[in-house]
Coordinates of C-alpha atoms and ligand atoms in Angstrom, one line a residue:
Chain Z
X6 CA 43.4 -45.1 83.1
X7 CA 43.2 -44.3 79.4
X8 CA 44.7 -45.7 76.3
X9 CA 45.7 -43.3 73.5
X10 CA 46.8 -44.6 70.2
X11 CA 49.5 -42.5 68.7
X12 CA 50.2 -44.5 65.6
X13 CA 48.0 -47.2 64.1
X14 CA 49.6 -48.0 60.8
X15 CA 52.2 -50.6 59.8
X16 CA 55.5 -50.6 58.0
X17 CA 55.6 -47.0 56.7
X18 CA 53.8 -43.9 57.9
X19 CA 50.9 -42.6 55.7
X20 CA 49.1 -39.2 56.0
X21 CA 46.3 -41.0 57.9
X22 CA 48.2 -43.4 60.1
X23 CA 51.6 -43.0 61.7
X24 CA 53.7 -46.0 62.6
X25 CA 53.2 -47.8 66.0
X26 CA 52.9 -46.2 69.4
X27 CA 50.4 -46.5 72.2
X28 CA 50.2 -44.5 75.4
X29 CA 48.7 -46.0 78.5
X30 CA 47.9 -43.0 80.7
X31 CA 48.1 -43.9 84.4
X32 CA 47.8 -40.3 85.6
X33 CA 45.2 -40.9 88.3
X34 CA 46.7 -44.2 89.4
X35 CA 50.5 -43.3 89.5
X36 CA 50.8 -39.9 87.8
X37 CA 52.7 -41.4 85.0
X38 CA 52.4 -42.6 81.4
X39 CA 53.7 -45.7 79.8
X40 CA 54.4 -45.9 76.1
X41 CA 54.2 -49.1 74.1
X42 CA 56.5 -48.9 71.0
X43 CA 57.8 -45.7 69.6
X44 CA 57.8 -45.5 65.8
X45 CA 59.3 -42.5 64.0
X46 CA 57.5 -39.2 64.7
X47 CA 55.8 -40.4 67.9
X48 CA 57.1 -37.2 69.5
X49 CA 55.4 -35.3 66.7
X50 CA 52.1 -37.0 67.4
X51 CA 52.5 -36.3 71.1
X52 CA 52.6 -32.5 70.2
X53 CA 49.0 -32.9 69.2
X54 CA 47.9 -34.5 72.5
X55 CA 48.0 -33.5 76.2
X56 CA 50.8 -35.9 76.9
X57 CA 53.9 -34.4 78.5
X58 CA 57.0 -36.4 77.6
X59 CA 58.4 -35.9 81.1
X60 CA 55.5 -37.9 82.5
X61 CA 56.5 -40.9 80.4
X62 CA 58.6 -43.0 82.8
X63 CA 58.4 -46.5 81.1
X64 CA 58.7 -47.4 77.5
X65 CA 58.0 -50.9 76.4
X66 CA 59.3 -51.9 73.0
X67 CA 57.6 -55.0 71.5
X68 CA 60.2 -55.6 68.8
X69 CA 63.0 -53.9 67.0
X70 CA 61.4 -53.4 63.5
X71 CA 62.0 -49.8 62.4
X72 CA 58.3 -48.9 62.5
X73 CA 58.4 -49.6 66.2
X74 CA 61.6 -48.0 67.3
X75 CA 62.8 -45.2 65.0
X76 CA 61.1 -42.5 67.1
X77 CA 62.9 -43.5 70.3
X78 CA 66.1 -41.5 70.0
X79 CA 64.1 -38.3 69.2
X80 CA 61.7 -38.8 72.0
X81 CA 64.5 -39.4 74.5
X82 CA 66.2 -36.2 73.3
X83 CA 63.1 -34.1 73.5
X84 CA 62.2 -35.4 77.0
X85 CA 65.6 -34.0 77.9
X86 CA 65.0 -30.7 76.1
X87 CA 61.7 -30.3 78.0
X88 CA 63.3 -30.6 81.4
X89 CA 62.6 -34.3 82.2
X90 CA 64.6 -35.3 85.3
X91 CA 63.0 -38.6 86.5
X92 CA 64.3 -42.0 85.7
X93 CA 63.0 -43.5 82.4
X94 CA 63.1 -47.3 82.1
X95 CA 63.0 -48.8 78.6
X96 CA 62.1 -52.5 78.2
X97 CA 62.8 -54.1 74.9
X98 CA 64.3 -57.1 73.1
X99 CA 68.0 -57.9 73.1
X100 CA 69.6 -55.3 70.9
X101 CA 67.6 -52.3 72.2
X102 CA 70.5 -51.3 74.4
X103 CA 73.1 -51.1 71.7
X104 CA 70.6 -49.3 69.4
X105 CA 69.8 -46.6 72.0
X106 CA 73.4 -46.3 73.1
X107 CA 74.7 -45.9 69.5
X108 CA 72.1 -43.3 68.6
X109 CA 72.7 -41.2 71.7
X110 CA 76.5 -41.6 71.4
X111 CA 76.8 -40.8 67.7
X112 CA 74.5 -37.7 68.0
X113 CA 76.3 -36.4 71.1
X114 CA 73.1 -36.5 73.1
X115 CA 73.5 -36.1 76.8
X116 CA 70.2 -36.7 78.6
X117 CA 69.2 -34.6 81.6
X118 CA 67.7 -37.7 83.3
X119 CA 68.9 -41.2 84.1
X120 CA 67.8 -44.1 81.9
X121 CA 67.7 -47.8 82.6
X122 CA 67.5 -50.2 79.7
X123 CA 66.1 -53.7 80.4
X124 CA 66.4 -56.4 77.8
X125 CA 63.4 -58.6 77.9
X126 CA 63.1 -62.2 79.0
X127 CA 59.8 -64.1 79.1
X128 CA 58.0 -64.1 82.3
X129 CA 57.4 -61.5 85.0
X130 CA 58.9 -58.2 84.0
X131 CA 58.3 -56.4 87.3
X132 CA 55.8 -56.0 90.1
X133 CA 55.3 -52.9 92.1
X134 CA 52.6 -51.5 94.5
X135 CA 50.1 -51.1 91.7
X136 CA 50.9 -53.3 88.7
X137 CA 52.5 -56.5 87.7
X138 CA 53.7 -56.8 84.1
X139 CA 54.4 -60.0 82.2
X140 CA 55.9 -60.5 78.8
X141 CA 55.9 -63.3 76.3
X142 CA 57.5 -64.1 73.1
X143 CA 55.2 -64.1 70.1
X144 CA 55.8 -65.3 66.6
X145 CA 57.2 -62.7 64.3
X146 CA 60.3 -63.9 62.7
X147 CA 62.4 -61.8 65.0
X148 CA 61.8 -61.7 68.7
X149 CA 58.5 -59.8 69.3
X150 CA 56.9 -59.6 72.7
X151 CA 53.4 -59.2 74.2
X152 CA 52.8 -57.4 77.5
X153 CA 50.2 -58.3 80.0
X154 CA 49.6 -55.5 82.4
X155 CA 47.8 -56.6 85.6
X156 CA 46.6 -54.0 88.0
X157 CA 46.5 -55.3 91.5
X158 CA 43.1 -55.7 93.2
X159 CA 42.5 -53.0 95.7
X160 CA 40.8 -53.4 99.1
X161 CA 37.3 -52.0 99.4
X162 CA 36.8 -48.7 101.2
X163 CA 36.1 -48.5 104.9
X164 CA 32.3 -47.8 105.5
X165 CA 32.8 -44.8 107.8
X166 CA 29.1 -44.0 108.0
X167 CA 28.3 -47.5 109.1
X168 CA 31.1 -47.5 111.7
X169 CA 29.8 -44.2 113.2
X170 CA 26.2 -45.4 113.2
X171 CA 27.4 -48.4 115.2
X172 CA 29.2 -46.1 117.7
X173 CA 32.7 -46.8 116.5
X174 CA 34.4 -43.3 116.3
X175 CA 37.3 -42.4 114.0
X176 CA 40.7 -43.0 115.4
X177 CA 43.6 -45.5 115.2
X178 CA 41.0 -48.3 115.3
X179 CA 39.9 -47.5 111.7
X180 CA 43.4 -48.4 110.5
X181 CA 43.3 -51.6 112.6
X182 CA 40.0 -52.6 111.0
X183 CA 41.4 -52.0 107.6
X184 CA 44.3 -54.3 108.3
X185 CA 42.7 -57.1 110.3
X186 CA 39.8 -59.5 109.8
X187 CA 38.8 -59.2 113.4
X188 CA 39.6 -56.4 115.9
X189 CA 38.7 -56.8 119.6
X190 CA 38.5 -53.5 121.6
X191 CA 39.6 -53.1 125.2
X192 CA 35.9 -53.2 126.1
X193 CA 35.7 -56.6 124.5
X194 CA 33.8 -55.5 121.4
X195 CA 34.4 -57.8 118.4
X196 CA 34.6 -55.8 115.1
X197 CA 34.6 -58.0 112.0
X198 CA 36.2 -56.3 109.0
X199 CA 33.8 -57.8 106.6
X200 CA 30.9 -55.8 108.1
X201 CA 32.6 -52.5 107.6
X202 CA 34.4 -52.7 104.3
X203 CA 33.0 -52.1 100.8
X204 CA 33.5 -54.4 97.9
X205 CA 37.0 -55.1 96.7
X206 CA 38.1 -53.2 93.5
X207 CA 39.2 -55.7 90.9
X208 CA 42.3 -54.7 89.0
X209 CA 42.2 -54.2 85.3
X210 CA 44.1 -56.5 82.8
X211 CA 45.4 -55.0 79.6
X212 CA 47.2 -57.1 77.0
X213 CA 49.2 -55.3 74.3
X214 CA 50.8 -57.7 71.8
X215 CA 53.5 -56.7 69.4
X216 CA 53.4 -57.9 65.8
X217 CA 52.6 -61.6 65.7
X218 CA 51.4 -64.4 63.6
X219 CA 48.2 -66.1 64.9
X220 CA 49.2 -69.0 67.2
X221 CA 47.4 -71.0 69.8
X222 CA 50.4 -70.3 72.1
X223 CA 49.3 -66.7 72.6
X224 CA 46.0 -67.7 74.1
X225 CA 46.7 -68.4 77.8
X226 CA 48.9 -65.3 78.0
X227 CA 46.1 -62.9 77.2
X228 CA 43.3 -64.9 78.9
X229 CA 40.6 -62.8 80.6
X230 CA 41.9 -59.4 79.4
X231 CA 39.7 -56.5 80.0
X232 CA 41.2 -55.1 76.8
X233 CA 43.2 -56.9 74.2
X234 CA 45.2 -54.8 71.8
X235 CA 46.1 -56.8 68.7
X236 CA 47.6 -56.2 65.3
X237 CA 45.5 -56.7 62.2
X238 CA 47.9 -56.1 59.4
X239 CA 45.8 -58.1 56.9
X240 CA 42.2 -58.7 56.1
X241 CA 40.6 -62.1 56.4
X242 CA 41.2 -63.2 52.9
X243 CA 44.9 -62.6 53.2
X244 CA 45.5 -65.3 55.8
X245 CA 48.2 -66.9 53.8
X246 CA 50.1 -63.7 53.3
X247 CA 49.7 -62.9 57.0
X248 CA 51.2 -66.3 57.9
X249 CA 54.1 -65.8 55.4
X250 CA 54.9 -62.4 56.8
X251 CA 54.4 -63.3 60.4
X252 CA 51.3 -61.1 60.8
X253 CA 47.7 -61.6 61.7
X254 CA 44.3 -61.0 60.0
X255 CA 41.3 -59.3 61.5
X256 CA 39.6 -62.6 61.9
X257 CA 42.5 -64.3 63.6
X258 CA 42.7 -61.4 66.2
X259 CA 39.0 -61.7 66.8
X260 CA 39.3 -65.5 67.3
X261 CA 42.0 -64.9 69.9
X262 CA 39.8 -62.4 71.7
X263 CA 36.9 -64.8 71.7
X264 CA 38.9 -67.9 72.8
X265 CA 40.8 -66.1 75.5
X266 CA 37.6 -64.5 77.0
X267 CA 38.6 -60.9 76.4
X268 CA 36.0 -58.3 77.2
X269 CA 37.1 -56.0 74.5
X270 CA 39.3 -56.1 71.4
X271 CA 41.1 -53.1 69.8
X272 CA 42.7 -53.7 66.4
X273 CA 45.7 -51.6 65.3
X274 CA 48.8 -51.8 63.0
X275 CA 46.7 -51.7 59.8
X276 CA 48.5 -52.1 56.5
X277 CA 48.9 -48.8 54.6
X278 CA 47.2 -50.5 51.6
X279 CA 43.9 -50.0 53.5
X280 CA 41.9 -46.8 52.9
X281 CA 39.3 -45.3 55.2
X282 CA 36.7 -47.0 53.1
X283 CA 38.0 -50.4 54.0
X284 CA 37.6 -49.9 57.7
X285 CA 33.9 -50.9 58.0
X286 CA 34.6 -54.1 56.2
X287 CA 37.6 -55.0 58.3
X288 CA 35.6 -54.2 61.4
X289 CA 32.8 -56.4 60.3
X290 CA 35.2 -59.3 59.7
X291 CA 36.3 -59.1 63.3
X292 CA 32.8 -58.4 64.8
X293 CA 31.3 -61.5 63.1
X294 CA 33.6 -63.5 65.5
X295 CA 34.0 -61.1 68.4
X296 CA 31.3 -58.3 68.5
X297 CA 33.0 -56.1 71.1
X298 CA 35.8 -55.1 68.6
X299 CA 37.0 -51.6 67.7
X300 CA 39.6 -50.5 65.1
X301 CA 41.9 -47.8 66.5
X302 CA 42.8 -44.7 64.6
X303 CA 45.5 -42.2 65.3
X304 CA 44.8 -40.2 68.5
X305 CA 41.9 -42.5 69.4
X306 CA 41.4 -42.4 73.1
X307 CA 39.7 -45.1 75.2
X308 CA 38.9 -44.8 78.9
X309 CA 39.3 -47.9 81.0
X310 CA 36.9 -47.3 83.9
X311 CA 37.6 -48.8 87.3
X312 CA 35.9 -52.1 87.8
X313 CA 33.7 -52.7 90.9
Chain I
X178 CA 66.3 -26.5 40.0
X179 CA 64.3 -25.8 43.1
X180 CA 64.9 -25.8 46.8
X181 CA 62.3 -27.1 49.2
X182 CA 62.6 -26.7 52.9
X183 CA 61.2 -29.7 54.7
X184 CA 62.2 -28.7 58.3
X185 CA 63.2 -25.3 59.4
X186 CA 63.3 -25.6 63.2
X187 CA 66.1 -26.5 65.5
X188 CA 66.7 -28.9 68.3
X189 CA 63.2 -30.2 68.7
X190 CA 60.2 -30.3 66.4
X191 CA 57.3 -28.0 67.0
X192 CA 53.9 -27.9 65.4
X193 CA 55.1 -25.2 63.1
X194 CA 58.6 -26.2 62.2
X195 CA 60.0 -29.7 61.9
X196 CA 63.7 -30.4 62.5
X197 CA 66.2 -30.0 59.7
X198 CA 65.9 -31.2 56.1
X199 CA 66.3 -29.4 52.8
X200 CA 65.6 -30.9 49.3
X201 CA 67.4 -29.7 46.3
X202 CA 65.3 -30.8 43.4
X203 CA 67.4 -31.4 40.3
X204 CA 64.7 -33.0 38.3
X205 CA 65.2 -31.1 35.0
X206 CA 68.9 -31.2 35.3
X207 CA 69.6 -34.8 36.3
X208 CA 66.2 -36.3 37.2
X209 CA 67.1 -36.6 40.8
X210 CA 66.8 -35.0 44.2
X211 CA 69.4 -34.3 46.8
X212 CA 68.6 -34.1 50.4
X213 CA 70.5 -32.1 53.0
X214 CA 70.1 -33.4 56.5
X215 CA 67.3 -35.7 57.6
X216 CA 65.7 -34.9 60.9
X217 CA 63.1 -37.1 62.4
X218 CA 59.9 -37.2 60.4
X219 CA 61.5 -35.9 57.2
X220 CA 59.7 -38.8 55.4
X221 CA 56.4 -37.6 57.0
X222 CA 57.0 -34.1 55.6
X223 CA 57.8 -35.6 52.2
X224 CA 54.3 -37.2 52.2
X225 CA 52.9 -33.7 51.9
X226 CA 55.1 -32.8 48.9
X227 CA 55.5 -34.1 45.4
X228 CA 58.9 -35.6 46.3
X229 CA 59.3 -39.3 45.5
X230 CA 61.8 -40.9 47.9
X231 CA 63.1 -43.1 45.1
X232 CA 64.2 -40.0 43.3
X233 CA 66.5 -39.1 46.2
X234 CA 69.9 -40.5 45.2
X235 CA 72.2 -38.4 47.4
X236 CA 71.8 -37.4 51.0
X237 CA 74.3 -35.0 52.6
X238 CA 74.4 -34.9 56.4
X239 CA 76.0 -31.7 57.7
X240 CA 76.5 -33.1 61.3
X241 CA 75.4 -35.8 63.6
X242 CA 73.1 -34.0 66.0
X243 CA 69.9 -35.8 66.4
X244 CA 67.8 -33.1 64.9
X245 CA 69.7 -33.6 61.6
X246 CA 69.9 -37.4 61.4
X247 CA 67.1 -39.2 63.4
X248 CA 64.9 -39.4 60.3
X249 CA 67.5 -41.1 58.2
X250 CA 66.8 -44.8 59.1
X251 CA 63.1 -44.4 58.5
X252 CA 63.6 -42.6 55.2
X253 CA 66.0 -45.4 54.0
X254 CA 63.4 -48.0 55.0
X255 CA 60.5 -46.3 53.3
X256 CA 62.5 -45.7 50.1
X257 CA 62.9 -49.5 50.1
X258 CA 59.2 -50.1 50.7
X259 CA 58.3 -47.8 47.8
X260 CA 60.4 -49.8 45.4
X261 CA 63.6 -47.8 45.2
X262 CA 66.3 -49.7 43.4
X263 CA 68.9 -47.1 42.4
X264 CA 72.1 -46.5 44.3
X265 CA 71.8 -44.1 47.2
X266 CA 74.9 -42.3 48.3
X267 CA 75.0 -40.8 51.8
X268 CA 77.7 -38.3 52.7
X269 CA 78.2 -37.4 56.4
X270 CA 80.8 -36.9 59.1
X271 CA 82.7 -39.8 60.6
X272 CA 80.3 -41.9 62.6
X273 CA 77.5 -41.7 60.1
X274 CA 78.4 -45.2 58.8
X275 CA 78.2 -46.9 62.2
X276 CA 75.0 -45.1 63.0
X277 CA 73.3 -46.2 59.8
X278 CA 74.6 -49.7 60.0
X279 CA 73.5 -50.2 63.6
X280 CA 70.0 -48.8 62.9
X281 CA 69.6 -51.1 59.8
X282 CA 71.1 -54.1 61.5
X283 CA 69.2 -53.9 64.8
X284 CA 65.9 -53.3 63.0
X285 CA 66.5 -56.2 60.6
X286 CA 66.0 -53.8 57.7
X287 CA 67.1 -55.1 54.3
X288 CA 67.1 -52.4 51.7
X289 CA 66.0 -53.2 48.1
X290 CA 68.8 -50.9 46.8
X291 CA 72.5 -50.5 47.3
X292 CA 73.8 -47.7 49.5
X293 CA 77.2 -46.2 49.6
X294 CA 78.2 -44.3 52.7
X295 CA 81.0 -41.7 52.3
X296 CA 82.5 -40.2 55.5
X297 CA 83.4 -36.6 54.8
X298 CA 86.8 -35.0 54.4
X299 CA 87.3 -31.3 53.7
X300 CA 87.8 -30.5 50.0
X301 CA 86.2 -31.7 46.8
X302 CA 83.6 -34.3 47.5
X303 CA 82.9 -35.3 43.9
X304 CA 82.6 -33.9 40.5
X305 CA 80.4 -35.3 37.7
X306 CA 79.1 -34.2 34.4
X307 CA 76.9 -31.5 35.9
X308 CA 78.1 -30.6 39.4
X309 CA 81.1 -30.3 41.6
X310 CA 80.5 -30.4 45.3
X311 CA 82.9 -29.2 48.0
X312 CA 82.6 -29.5 51.7
X313 CA 84.2 -27.6 54.6
X314 CA 84.4 -27.9 58.3
X315 CA 82.5 -25.2 60.2
X316 CA 82.6 -24.4 63.9
X317 CA 79.9 -26.3 65.9
X318 CA 81.6 -28.1 68.7
X319 CA 81.3 -31.4 66.9
X320 CA 82.3 -31.7 63.2
X321 CA 79.7 -29.9 61.1
X322 CA 80.1 -29.3 57.4
X323 CA 79.0 -26.9 54.8
X324 CA 78.4 -27.9 51.2
X325 CA 79.1 -25.7 48.2
X326 CA 77.3 -27.1 45.1
X327 CA 78.7 -25.7 41.9
X328 CA 76.8 -26.4 38.7
X329 CA 79.1 -26.5 35.7
X330 CA 78.9 -23.8 33.1
X331 CA 77.2 -25.1 30.0
X332 CA 78.0 -24.2 26.4
X333 CA 75.5 -22.0 24.6
X334 CA 73.0 -23.5 22.2
X335 CA 73.7 -23.9 18.5
X336 CA 72.0 -21.0 16.6
X337 CA 70.2 -23.3 14.1
X338 CA 68.2 -20.6 12.4
X339 CA 71.3 -18.6 11.7
X340 CA 73.2 -21.7 10.4
X341 CA 70.3 -22.4 8.0
X342 CA 70.1 -18.8 6.9
X343 CA 73.8 -19.0 6.0
X344 CA 73.1 -22.1 4.0
X345 CA 74.6 -24.6 6.4
X346 CA 72.0 -27.5 6.5
X347 CA 71.5 -29.8 9.5
X348 CA 73.7 -32.9 9.6
X349 CA 76.8 -34.3 11.3
X350 CA 78.4 -30.9 10.7
X351 CA 76.2 -29.4 13.5
X352 CA 77.9 -31.7 16.0
X353 CA 81.3 -30.7 14.6
X354 CA 80.6 -27.1 15.0
X355 CA 79.5 -27.7 18.6
X356 CA 82.8 -29.4 19.4
X357 CA 85.3 -27.3 17.5
X358 CA 86.2 -23.6 17.4
X359 CA 86.7 -23.8 13.6
X360 CA 85.3 -26.3 11.1
X361 CA 86.5 -26.3 7.5
X362 CA 84.1 -28.0 5.0
X363 CA 85.2 -30.0 2.0
X364 CA 84.3 -27.0 -0.1
X365 CA 86.8 -24.9 1.9
X366 CA 84.1 -23.0 3.8
X367 CA 85.4 -21.8 7.2
X368 CA 82.8 -22.0 10.0
X369 CA 83.7 -20.3 13.2
X370 CA 81.9 -21.7 16.2
X371 CA 81.6 -18.3 17.9
X372 CA 79.4 -17.1 15.1
X373 CA 76.8 -19.8 15.6
X374 CA 76.7 -20.4 19.3
X375 CA 74.5 -18.6 21.8
X376 CA 75.9 -17.3 25.1
X377 CA 77.3 -19.7 27.6
X378 CA 75.0 -20.7 30.5
X379 CA 76.7 -19.9 33.7
X380 CA 76.3 -22.6 36.4
X381 CA 74.6 -21.8 39.7
X382 CA 76.3 -21.9 43.0
X383 CA 74.4 -23.0 46.1
X384 CA 76.0 -23.0 49.5
X385 CA 74.2 -24.9 52.3
X386 CA 75.9 -24.7 55.7
X387 CA 75.3 -26.9 58.7
X388 CA 75.0 -25.5 62.2
X389 CA 77.9 -23.1 62.8
X390 CA 79.2 -20.3 64.8
X391 CA 79.9 -17.1 62.9
X392 CA 83.6 -17.2 61.8
X393 CA 85.7 -15.4 59.3
X394 CA 86.8 -18.8 58.1
X395 CA 83.5 -19.6 56.4
X396 CA 83.7 -16.6 54.0
X397 CA 85.9 -17.7 51.2
X398 CA 84.1 -21.1 51.0
X399 CA 80.7 -19.5 50.3
X400 CA 82.0 -16.6 48.2
X401 CA 79.8 -15.6 45.2
X402 CA 76.9 -18.0 46.0
X403 CA 73.7 -17.5 44.1
X404 CA 72.0 -18.7 47.2
X405 CA 73.4 -19.0 50.6
X406 CA 71.4 -21.1 53.1
X407 CA 72.5 -20.4 56.6
X408 CA 71.2 -21.2 60.1
X409 CA 69.9 -18.4 62.3
X410 CA 69.2 -20.1 65.6
X411 CA 69.3 -16.9 67.6
X412 CA 68.2 -13.3 67.1
X413 CA 70.7 -10.4 67.0
X414 CA 70.7 -9.6 70.8
X415 CA 71.6 -13.2 71.7
X416 CA 75.1 -13.1 70.1
X417 CA 76.8 -14.3 73.2
X418 CA 74.4 -17.3 73.6
X419 CA 74.9 -18.0 69.9
X420 CA 78.7 -18.0 70.4
X421 CA 78.5 -20.2 73.5
X422 CA 76.2 -22.8 71.8
X423 CA 78.1 -22.7 68.5
X424 CA 75.3 -21.2 66.6
X425 CA 74.7 -18.0 64.6
X426 CA 72.4 -15.0 64.8
X427 CA 70.3 -13.4 62.0
X428 CA 72.8 -10.5 61.8
X429 CA 75.8 -12.8 61.7
X430 CA 74.3 -14.8 58.8
X431 CA 73.5 -11.6 57.0
X432 CA 77.0 -10.2 57.4
X433 CA 78.4 -13.4 55.9
X434 CA 76.1 -13.1 52.9
X435 CA 77.1 -9.5 52.4
X436 CA 80.8 -10.0 52.9
X437 CA 80.9 -13.1 50.7
X438 CA 78.9 -11.4 47.9
X439 CA 76.0 -13.8 47.9
X440 CA 73.1 -12.9 45.7
X441 CA 70.5 -14.3 48.1
X442 CA 70.3 -15.4 51.7
X443 CA 67.8 -17.9 53.1
X444 CA 67.7 -18.3 56.8
X445 CA 66.6 -21.5 58.5
X446 CA 67.1 -23.6 61.7
X447 CA 65.1 -21.2 63.9
X448 CA 64.9 -21.8 67.6
X449 CA 61.6 -23.2 68.8
X450 CA 61.4 -20.3 71.2
X451 CA 60.4 -18.0 68.3
X452 CA 56.8 -17.7 67.4
X453 CA 55.3 -16.7 64.0
X454 CA 55.1 -13.1 65.4
X455 CA 58.8 -12.9 65.8
X456 CA 59.6 -13.6 62.1
X457 CA 59.2 -10.1 60.8
X458 CA 61.6 -8.8 63.4
X459 CA 64.2 -11.5 62.7
X460 CA 63.9 -10.8 59.0
X461 CA 64.4 -7.1 59.6
X462 CA 67.5 -7.7 61.6
X463 CA 69.0 -9.6 58.6
X464 CA 67.7 -7.3 55.9
X465 CA 69.2 -4.3 57.5
X466 CA 72.6 -5.8 56.6
X467 CA 71.7 -7.9 53.6
X468 CA 68.4 -6.8 51.9
X469 CA 68.0 -9.9 49.8
X470 CA 67.2 -12.2 52.7
X471 CA 64.3 -14.6 53.2
X472 CA 63.4 -16.7 56.2
X473 CA 62.3 -20.2 55.2
X474 CA 59.3 -22.0 56.6
X475 CA 58.4 -25.6 56.3
X476 CA 57.5 -26.6 52.7
X477 CA 58.8 -23.3 51.4
X478 CA 59.8 -23.8 47.8
X479 CA 62.2 -21.6 45.9
X480 CA 63.0 -21.7 42.2
X481 CA 66.6 -21.2 41.2
X482 CA 66.2 -20.1 37.5
X483 CA 68.9 -20.8 35.1
X484 CA 71.4 -18.0 34.6
X485 CA 72.1 -16.5 31.2
Ligands
ZN194 ZN1 55.2 -53.5 62.7
ZN195 ZN1 70.7 -28.4 64.6

């Protein structure tokens, strides 16, 4: 599982930072990639990575501001061009469907793969064998959502060496041990699962919030995230401006990470007014509150190792 | 007057060639820039040029395929962000209006400047003090237009030195000479304009065609162009494919240039299947028919000097 930031700016692209998009690479887990937001030229950014558009099978749109969606029609077309044939599901606020349909219709674009467009409602978005994803309305003037991606815990591995040492040979019984707390053999041998199973693998929790004002209401939604990805459009001293424009500051994002017991915080969606020189100062503002903070840059990749 | 190619690929962007956009810089003539097509990431390309989005006051869309329009909403937004306040007029095929309006509406984009959207009909598009622009339907499956930009001829300059030498001193009379074939002074002196005016400056003619199949019907529209800009999606041997997909080959574009008495031909809209290595061969195919051919690359700039 890796995160790769494809666009870490806000509002308009600059030479240094493109507009918003984040890839969550789940190649080892489910051989697919999820994309969060799709600002203009996201497909161009992808050309400079190892990401294959046909591997993207879910796109989550936090909100409909142009810097988060204007790359979507182009990416959909290119995925077609490059021979994608698997279903692509797009989640986004109400309006996403008419936006996509108008763009595809007007441009005469016929996709080579089926798409499903799901307009968001707060709560559980879906749950499958591996993940449950929740979404929540934030505060951004127009509907903007956060996503909480919860990987399911996985059972520990069967301790084959120990089983063999105790004289229990491979066979259908191994599956029975995996599935039952206690197995009694024909010979009356009692096998307790707990003696032959390694520790459970705890699932990871990733919270990716769309643009939002700082609000107490976001806290419980992101609680205990392994990684919290949060906007930081403004620096600490611009708290009033941030409030007025429904955005957050470095410090406000760090406070949320701290108060929600996040393990790591990654800041993104930086205003184009900031230069490279400003980054250390912005980082320091956040780290004073929440030390385990990073500021993303375009193409920044972050591994999220499995937890034990 | 300069042309600058911002995207010279076709269908999908590649690392080498972005999708279609051409800037016609009329800074000396009318202090503005016209844009022809606006594929995704045109605004990103512009970041690497001296073009200021607020100077763009006309955008001509040849046709509604995604590789020609998906950069439009982002460019309109950024022009706003960068403080544009002058009217922007967008010309495009029927459907352009609902596309732009949906994109702006869904994304909650409020522009800081007025826009006027004109849906194209064949014939004269407009005529102002400096230019007359015509458009014509080409053959591309869906409506695709070509534009013929005709700069008006300009009167020659007043030969001030000669006037003075002949004892005619500067004053309101100079303006009278400019405006009348013959001026008779109070003293009865007859001043013939033709003796005191330099040669007329012939206006330039630039033809920019959208995607099109080769057809005899395009010839009279582009006749006598100083520069003809034409697509060359396929190489000569792919004539059948070109026909099937409503595109042209290098050779077909060159034949049109030759038969319409163009002075120069610039090829663009190259298939992403071509590599840099293929360019000399493509160029040769065209030059065998029409020697004064060039193949554009992204950011290629071409001066169109004033004619005498
Ligand atoms: Zn944003
Ligand atoms: Zn095209």
